[in-house]
XYZ file of C-alpha atoms in Angstrom:
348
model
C 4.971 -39.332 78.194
C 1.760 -38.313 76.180
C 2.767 -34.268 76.628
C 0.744 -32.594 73.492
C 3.331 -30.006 72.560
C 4.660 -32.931 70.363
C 2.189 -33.219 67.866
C 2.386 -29.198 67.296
C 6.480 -29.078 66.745
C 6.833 -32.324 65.568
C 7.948 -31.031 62.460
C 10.338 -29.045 62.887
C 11.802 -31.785 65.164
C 13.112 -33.992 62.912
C 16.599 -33.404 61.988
C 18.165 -32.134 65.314
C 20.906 -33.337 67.301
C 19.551 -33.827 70.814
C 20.739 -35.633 74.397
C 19.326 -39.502 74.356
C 17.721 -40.881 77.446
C 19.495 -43.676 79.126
C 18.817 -45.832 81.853
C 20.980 -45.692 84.982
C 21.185 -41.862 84.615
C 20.689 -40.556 88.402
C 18.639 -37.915 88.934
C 19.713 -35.272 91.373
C 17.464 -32.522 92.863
C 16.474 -29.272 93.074
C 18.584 -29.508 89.918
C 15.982 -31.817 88.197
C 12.963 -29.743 88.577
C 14.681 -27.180 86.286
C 15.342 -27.110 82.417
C 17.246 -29.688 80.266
C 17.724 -27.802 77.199
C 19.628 -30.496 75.713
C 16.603 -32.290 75.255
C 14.430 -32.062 72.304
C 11.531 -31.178 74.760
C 10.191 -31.662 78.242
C 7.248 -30.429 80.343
C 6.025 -29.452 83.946
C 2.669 -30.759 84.104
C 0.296 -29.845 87.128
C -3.624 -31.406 87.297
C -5.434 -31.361 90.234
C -8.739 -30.715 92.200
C -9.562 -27.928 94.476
C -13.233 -26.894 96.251
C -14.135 -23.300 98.122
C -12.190 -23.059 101.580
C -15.244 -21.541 102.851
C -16.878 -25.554 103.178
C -19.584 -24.238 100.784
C -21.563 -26.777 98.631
C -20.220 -25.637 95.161
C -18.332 -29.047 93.715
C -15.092 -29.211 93.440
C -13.426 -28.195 89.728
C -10.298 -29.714 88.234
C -7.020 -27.709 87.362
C -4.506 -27.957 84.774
C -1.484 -25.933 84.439
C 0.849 -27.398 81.721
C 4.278 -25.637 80.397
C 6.270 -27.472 77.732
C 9.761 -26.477 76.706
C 10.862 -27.785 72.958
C 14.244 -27.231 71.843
C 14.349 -26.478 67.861
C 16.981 -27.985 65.437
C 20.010 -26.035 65.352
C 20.420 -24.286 61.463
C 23.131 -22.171 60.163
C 25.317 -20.954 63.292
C 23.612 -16.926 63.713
C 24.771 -14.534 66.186
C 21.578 -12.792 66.060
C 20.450 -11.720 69.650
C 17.130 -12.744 68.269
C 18.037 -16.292 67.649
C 16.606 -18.838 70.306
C 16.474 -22.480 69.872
C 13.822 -22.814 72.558
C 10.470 -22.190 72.748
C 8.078 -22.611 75.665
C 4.412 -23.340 75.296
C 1.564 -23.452 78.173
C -1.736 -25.110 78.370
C -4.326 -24.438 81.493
C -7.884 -25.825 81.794
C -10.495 -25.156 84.901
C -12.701 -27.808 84.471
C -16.102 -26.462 85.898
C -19.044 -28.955 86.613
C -21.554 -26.727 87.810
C -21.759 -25.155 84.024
C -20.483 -28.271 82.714
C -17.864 -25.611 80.956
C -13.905 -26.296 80.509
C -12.659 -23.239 80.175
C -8.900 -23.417 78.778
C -6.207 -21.376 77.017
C -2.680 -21.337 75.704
C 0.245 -19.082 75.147
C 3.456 -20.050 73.184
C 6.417 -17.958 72.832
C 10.309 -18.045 72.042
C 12.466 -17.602 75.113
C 14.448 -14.423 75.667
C 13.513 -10.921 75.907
C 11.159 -11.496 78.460
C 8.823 -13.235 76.333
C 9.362 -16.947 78.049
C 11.564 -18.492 79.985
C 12.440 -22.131 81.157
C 15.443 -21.793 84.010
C 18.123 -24.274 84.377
C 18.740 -25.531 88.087
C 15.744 -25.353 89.525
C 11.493 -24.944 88.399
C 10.934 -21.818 87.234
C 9.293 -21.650 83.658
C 7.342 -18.734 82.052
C 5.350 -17.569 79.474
C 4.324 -13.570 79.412
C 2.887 -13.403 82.758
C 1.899 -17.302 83.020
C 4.241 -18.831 85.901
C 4.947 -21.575 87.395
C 8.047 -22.147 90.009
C 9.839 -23.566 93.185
C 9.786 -21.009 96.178
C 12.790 -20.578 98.502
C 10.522 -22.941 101.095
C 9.681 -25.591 98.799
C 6.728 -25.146 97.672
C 5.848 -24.813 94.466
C 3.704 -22.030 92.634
C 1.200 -21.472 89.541
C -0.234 -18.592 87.840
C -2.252 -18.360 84.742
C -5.387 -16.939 83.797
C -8.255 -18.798 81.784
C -10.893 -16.911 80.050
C -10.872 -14.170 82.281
C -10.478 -16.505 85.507
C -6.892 -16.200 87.134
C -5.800 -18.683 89.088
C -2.765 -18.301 91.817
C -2.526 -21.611 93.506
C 0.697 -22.907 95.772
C 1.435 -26.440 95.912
C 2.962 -28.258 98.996
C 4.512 -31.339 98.492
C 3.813 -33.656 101.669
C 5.441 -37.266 100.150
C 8.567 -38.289 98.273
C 8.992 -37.846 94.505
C 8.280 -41.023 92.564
C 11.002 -42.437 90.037
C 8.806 -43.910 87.176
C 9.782 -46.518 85.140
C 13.703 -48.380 86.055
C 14.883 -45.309 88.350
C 13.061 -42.859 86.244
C 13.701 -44.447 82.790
C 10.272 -44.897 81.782
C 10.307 -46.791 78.564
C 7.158 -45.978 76.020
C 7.262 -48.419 73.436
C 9.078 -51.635 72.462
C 12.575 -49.925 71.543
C 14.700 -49.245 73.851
C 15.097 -45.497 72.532
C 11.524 -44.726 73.244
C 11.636 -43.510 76.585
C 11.791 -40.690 78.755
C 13.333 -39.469 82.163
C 9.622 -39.365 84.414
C 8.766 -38.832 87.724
C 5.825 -37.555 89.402
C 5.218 -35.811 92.475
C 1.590 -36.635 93.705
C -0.347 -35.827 97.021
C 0.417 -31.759 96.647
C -1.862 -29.899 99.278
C -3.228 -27.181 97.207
C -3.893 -23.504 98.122
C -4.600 -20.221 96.506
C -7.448 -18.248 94.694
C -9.501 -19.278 91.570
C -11.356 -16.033 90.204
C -10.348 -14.492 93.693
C -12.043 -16.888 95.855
C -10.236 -19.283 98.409
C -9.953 -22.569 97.261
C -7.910 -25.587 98.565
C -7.722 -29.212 97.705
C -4.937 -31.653 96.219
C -2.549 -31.356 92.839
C -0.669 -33.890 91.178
C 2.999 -32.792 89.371
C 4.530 -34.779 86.317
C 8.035 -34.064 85.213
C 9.331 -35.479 81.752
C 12.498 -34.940 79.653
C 13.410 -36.801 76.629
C 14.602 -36.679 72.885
C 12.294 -39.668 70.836
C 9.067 -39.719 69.385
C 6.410 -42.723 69.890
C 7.164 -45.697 67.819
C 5.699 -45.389 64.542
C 3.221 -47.698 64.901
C 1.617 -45.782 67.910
C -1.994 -43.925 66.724
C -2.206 -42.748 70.482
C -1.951 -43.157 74.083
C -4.312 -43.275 77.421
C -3.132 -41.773 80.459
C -4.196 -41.932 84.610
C -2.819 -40.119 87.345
C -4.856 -40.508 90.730
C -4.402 -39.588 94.197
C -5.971 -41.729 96.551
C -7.546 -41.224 99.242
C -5.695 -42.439 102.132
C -2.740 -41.495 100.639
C -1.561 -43.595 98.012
C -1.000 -42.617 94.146
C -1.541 -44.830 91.216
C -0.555 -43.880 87.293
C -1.343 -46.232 84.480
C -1.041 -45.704 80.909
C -1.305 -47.187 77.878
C 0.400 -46.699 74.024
C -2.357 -47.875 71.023
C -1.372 -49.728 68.281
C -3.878 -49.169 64.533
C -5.305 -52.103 65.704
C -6.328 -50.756 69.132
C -3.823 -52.970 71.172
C -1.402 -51.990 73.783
C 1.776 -51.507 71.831
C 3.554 -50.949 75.178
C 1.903 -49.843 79.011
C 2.827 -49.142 82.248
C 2.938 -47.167 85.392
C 3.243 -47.661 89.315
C 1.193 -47.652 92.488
C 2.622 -46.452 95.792
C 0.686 -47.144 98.974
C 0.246 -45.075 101.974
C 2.813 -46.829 103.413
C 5.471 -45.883 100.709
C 5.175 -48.911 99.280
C 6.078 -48.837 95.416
C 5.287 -51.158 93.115
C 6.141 -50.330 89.126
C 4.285 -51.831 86.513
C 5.508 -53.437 83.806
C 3.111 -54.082 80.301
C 1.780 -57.280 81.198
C 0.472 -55.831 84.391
C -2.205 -52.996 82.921
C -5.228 -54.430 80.514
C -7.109 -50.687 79.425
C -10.057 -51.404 78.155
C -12.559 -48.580 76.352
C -15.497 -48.176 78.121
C -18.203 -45.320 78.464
C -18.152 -43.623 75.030
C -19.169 -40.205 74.529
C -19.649 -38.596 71.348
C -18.476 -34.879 70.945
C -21.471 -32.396 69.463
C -18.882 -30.126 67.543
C -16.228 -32.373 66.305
C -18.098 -35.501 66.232
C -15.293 -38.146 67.423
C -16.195 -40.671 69.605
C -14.152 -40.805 73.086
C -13.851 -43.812 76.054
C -14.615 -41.468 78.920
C -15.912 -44.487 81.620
C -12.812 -46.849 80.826
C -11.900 -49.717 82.937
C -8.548 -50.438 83.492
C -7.439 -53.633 85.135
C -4.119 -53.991 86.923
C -2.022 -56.035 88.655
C -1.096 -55.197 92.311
C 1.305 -57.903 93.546
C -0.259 -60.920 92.216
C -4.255 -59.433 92.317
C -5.773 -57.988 89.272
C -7.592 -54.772 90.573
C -10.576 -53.370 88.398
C -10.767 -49.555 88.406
C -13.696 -47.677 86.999
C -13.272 -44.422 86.114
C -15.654 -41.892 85.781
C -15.329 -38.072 84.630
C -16.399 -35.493 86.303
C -18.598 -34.164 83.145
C -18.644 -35.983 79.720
C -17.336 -32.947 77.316
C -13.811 -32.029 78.369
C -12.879 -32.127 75.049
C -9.921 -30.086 73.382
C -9.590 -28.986 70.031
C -6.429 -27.920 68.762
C -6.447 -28.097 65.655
C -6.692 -24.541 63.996
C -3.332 -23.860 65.565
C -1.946 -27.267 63.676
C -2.439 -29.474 66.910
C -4.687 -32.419 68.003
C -8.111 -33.117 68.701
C -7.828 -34.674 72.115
C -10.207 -35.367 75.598
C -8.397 -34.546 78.439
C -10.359 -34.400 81.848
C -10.977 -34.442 85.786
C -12.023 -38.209 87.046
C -12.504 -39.855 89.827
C -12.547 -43.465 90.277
C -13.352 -45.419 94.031
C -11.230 -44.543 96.870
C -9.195 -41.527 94.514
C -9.390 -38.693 92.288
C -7.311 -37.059 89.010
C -7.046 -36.789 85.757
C -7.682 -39.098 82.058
C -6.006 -38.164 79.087
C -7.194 -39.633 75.979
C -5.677 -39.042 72.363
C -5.570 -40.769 68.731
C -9.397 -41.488 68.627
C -10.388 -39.286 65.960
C -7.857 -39.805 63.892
C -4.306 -41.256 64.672
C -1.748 -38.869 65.698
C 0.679 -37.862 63.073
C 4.500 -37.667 65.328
């Protein structure tokens, strides 16, 4: 729900004619994994952590491979073979705590010509030589390369896909209209290379369609997805009001059991915790929240702490936001905080 590509299209967004979400809409696999290009925009969002095969010492870094597909508003009909309403933009991050570095990057391109690509029917979604797919067996498959370090990881899932939300109609904000079609795929054992060395350890997929921005009285969201330990996964999230109040939250917990349990907003209290204050932009961020929830009928406290303070993203030169997006780990579970609309409130 808090995808980024948003804030840097949102203009050109404004006037088109795209699908709605609506509840009771089945979803229906492999088909699912693929493109909805009737959608104003959706995106395949891998985060995850992975440590040297070898057993060696070196920590363990976080991952993030992120493709977005954003369908443009249709102008003047043009039977230009250069026309495209799509465009596909990609995001990866190795978060790397023994330099305390994130090293990220981006590429953004129109689809066609191969340029980009976003299939229908099943995962496969490109940008120039950035990848990320659905093998014949399964599994699923990255490739990108961040500041010189490429990274070719495979991703086996080993649970059930959750539905999010009512079914997978995960509703963001008090109207009805805000919403999306969500579910996320977590527990993926991870293999591959990072900067040609071995690495395994455990990803994390989120899958979101849908044609509405955030209510306008949303300055910005918060964000958790974490595997657990012994199995389980737990997302909660939260949509900020001016005032700093939940305008709407939510999210689920699934034991190792199977056992799901989706929350509705009176069941998450996010509180900002832990601030950190950048050294080149200067805005403040709550990178120790605690976020209390209710599990049947116990509030649970989680704290969360990052795996280094400055995993800060800047954006803006390119017309995006300033946001903190990072690697955490909290007892009994690992994954990853997103944090946006503290420097200034997003503009959607």
């Amino acid at each position: 729900m808090r995808r980024l590509v948003l804030l840097l299209l949102a203009p050109l967004l404004l006037a088109a004619d795209f699908a709605p979400v609506k509840p009771g809409v089945p979803f229906r696999f492999p088909a699912d994994h693929g493109a909805h290009p009737a959608f104003r925009t959706e995106w395949w969002y891998v985060t995850g952590w992975v440590q040297p095969k070898s057993g060696a010492s070196a920590q363990a870094a976080g991952i993030q491979i992120t493709f977005f597909r954003t369908r443009l508003p249709r102008a003047k009909p043009n039977r230009s073979r250069f026309a495209t309403e799509q465009v596909i933009f990609a995001h990866a991050a190795i978060a790397d705590p023994a330099t305390g570095r994130l090293r990220h990057a981006t590429r953004i391109a129109r689809s066609g010509f191969g340029l980009a690509q976003a299939r229908v029917g099943d995962m496969d979604v490109a940008v120039d030589d950035w990848r990320l797919w659905r093998g014949a067996d399964g599994r699923l498959h990255g490739h990108v390369v961040v500041d010189g370090q490429r990274l070719d990881l495979a991703f086996t899932p080993r649970q059930p896909i959750i539905l999010q939300g009512r079914a997978g109609y995960s509703q963001k904000g008090p109207n009805p209209s805000e919403a999306s079609h969500y579910y996320s795929w977590p527990q993926l054992a991870t293999s591959g290379t990072l900067a040609g060395k071995p690495v395994i350890g455990t990803a994390w997929l989120d899958r979101e369609w849908s044609s509405t921005l955030l209510n306008p009285r949303a300055v910005g969201w918060d964000w958790l997805g974490i595997n657990l330990d012994d199995g389980g996964a737990l997302t909660l999230f939260r949509v900020r009001d001016t005032n700093g109040r939940a305008l709407w939250a939510g999210g689920s917990h699934r034991d190792r059991a199977g056992k799901t349990q989706i929350f509705q907003p009176q069941d998450v209290d996010w509180q900002a915790a832990g601030w950190w204050k950048s050294p080149r932009s200067g805005a403040r961020w709550p990178v120790r929240p605690i976020v209390r929830y209710r599990l049947g009928s116990q509030w649970q406290a989680l704290e969360i702490k990052p795996l280094m303070p400055d995993q800060e993203l800047d954006s803006r030169s390119g017309g995006g936001p300033l946001y903190w997006e990072g690697a955490v780990t909290v007892p009994g579970g690992r994954g990853y905080l997103e944090l946006t609309g503290y420097s200034a409130p997003l503009r959607m």
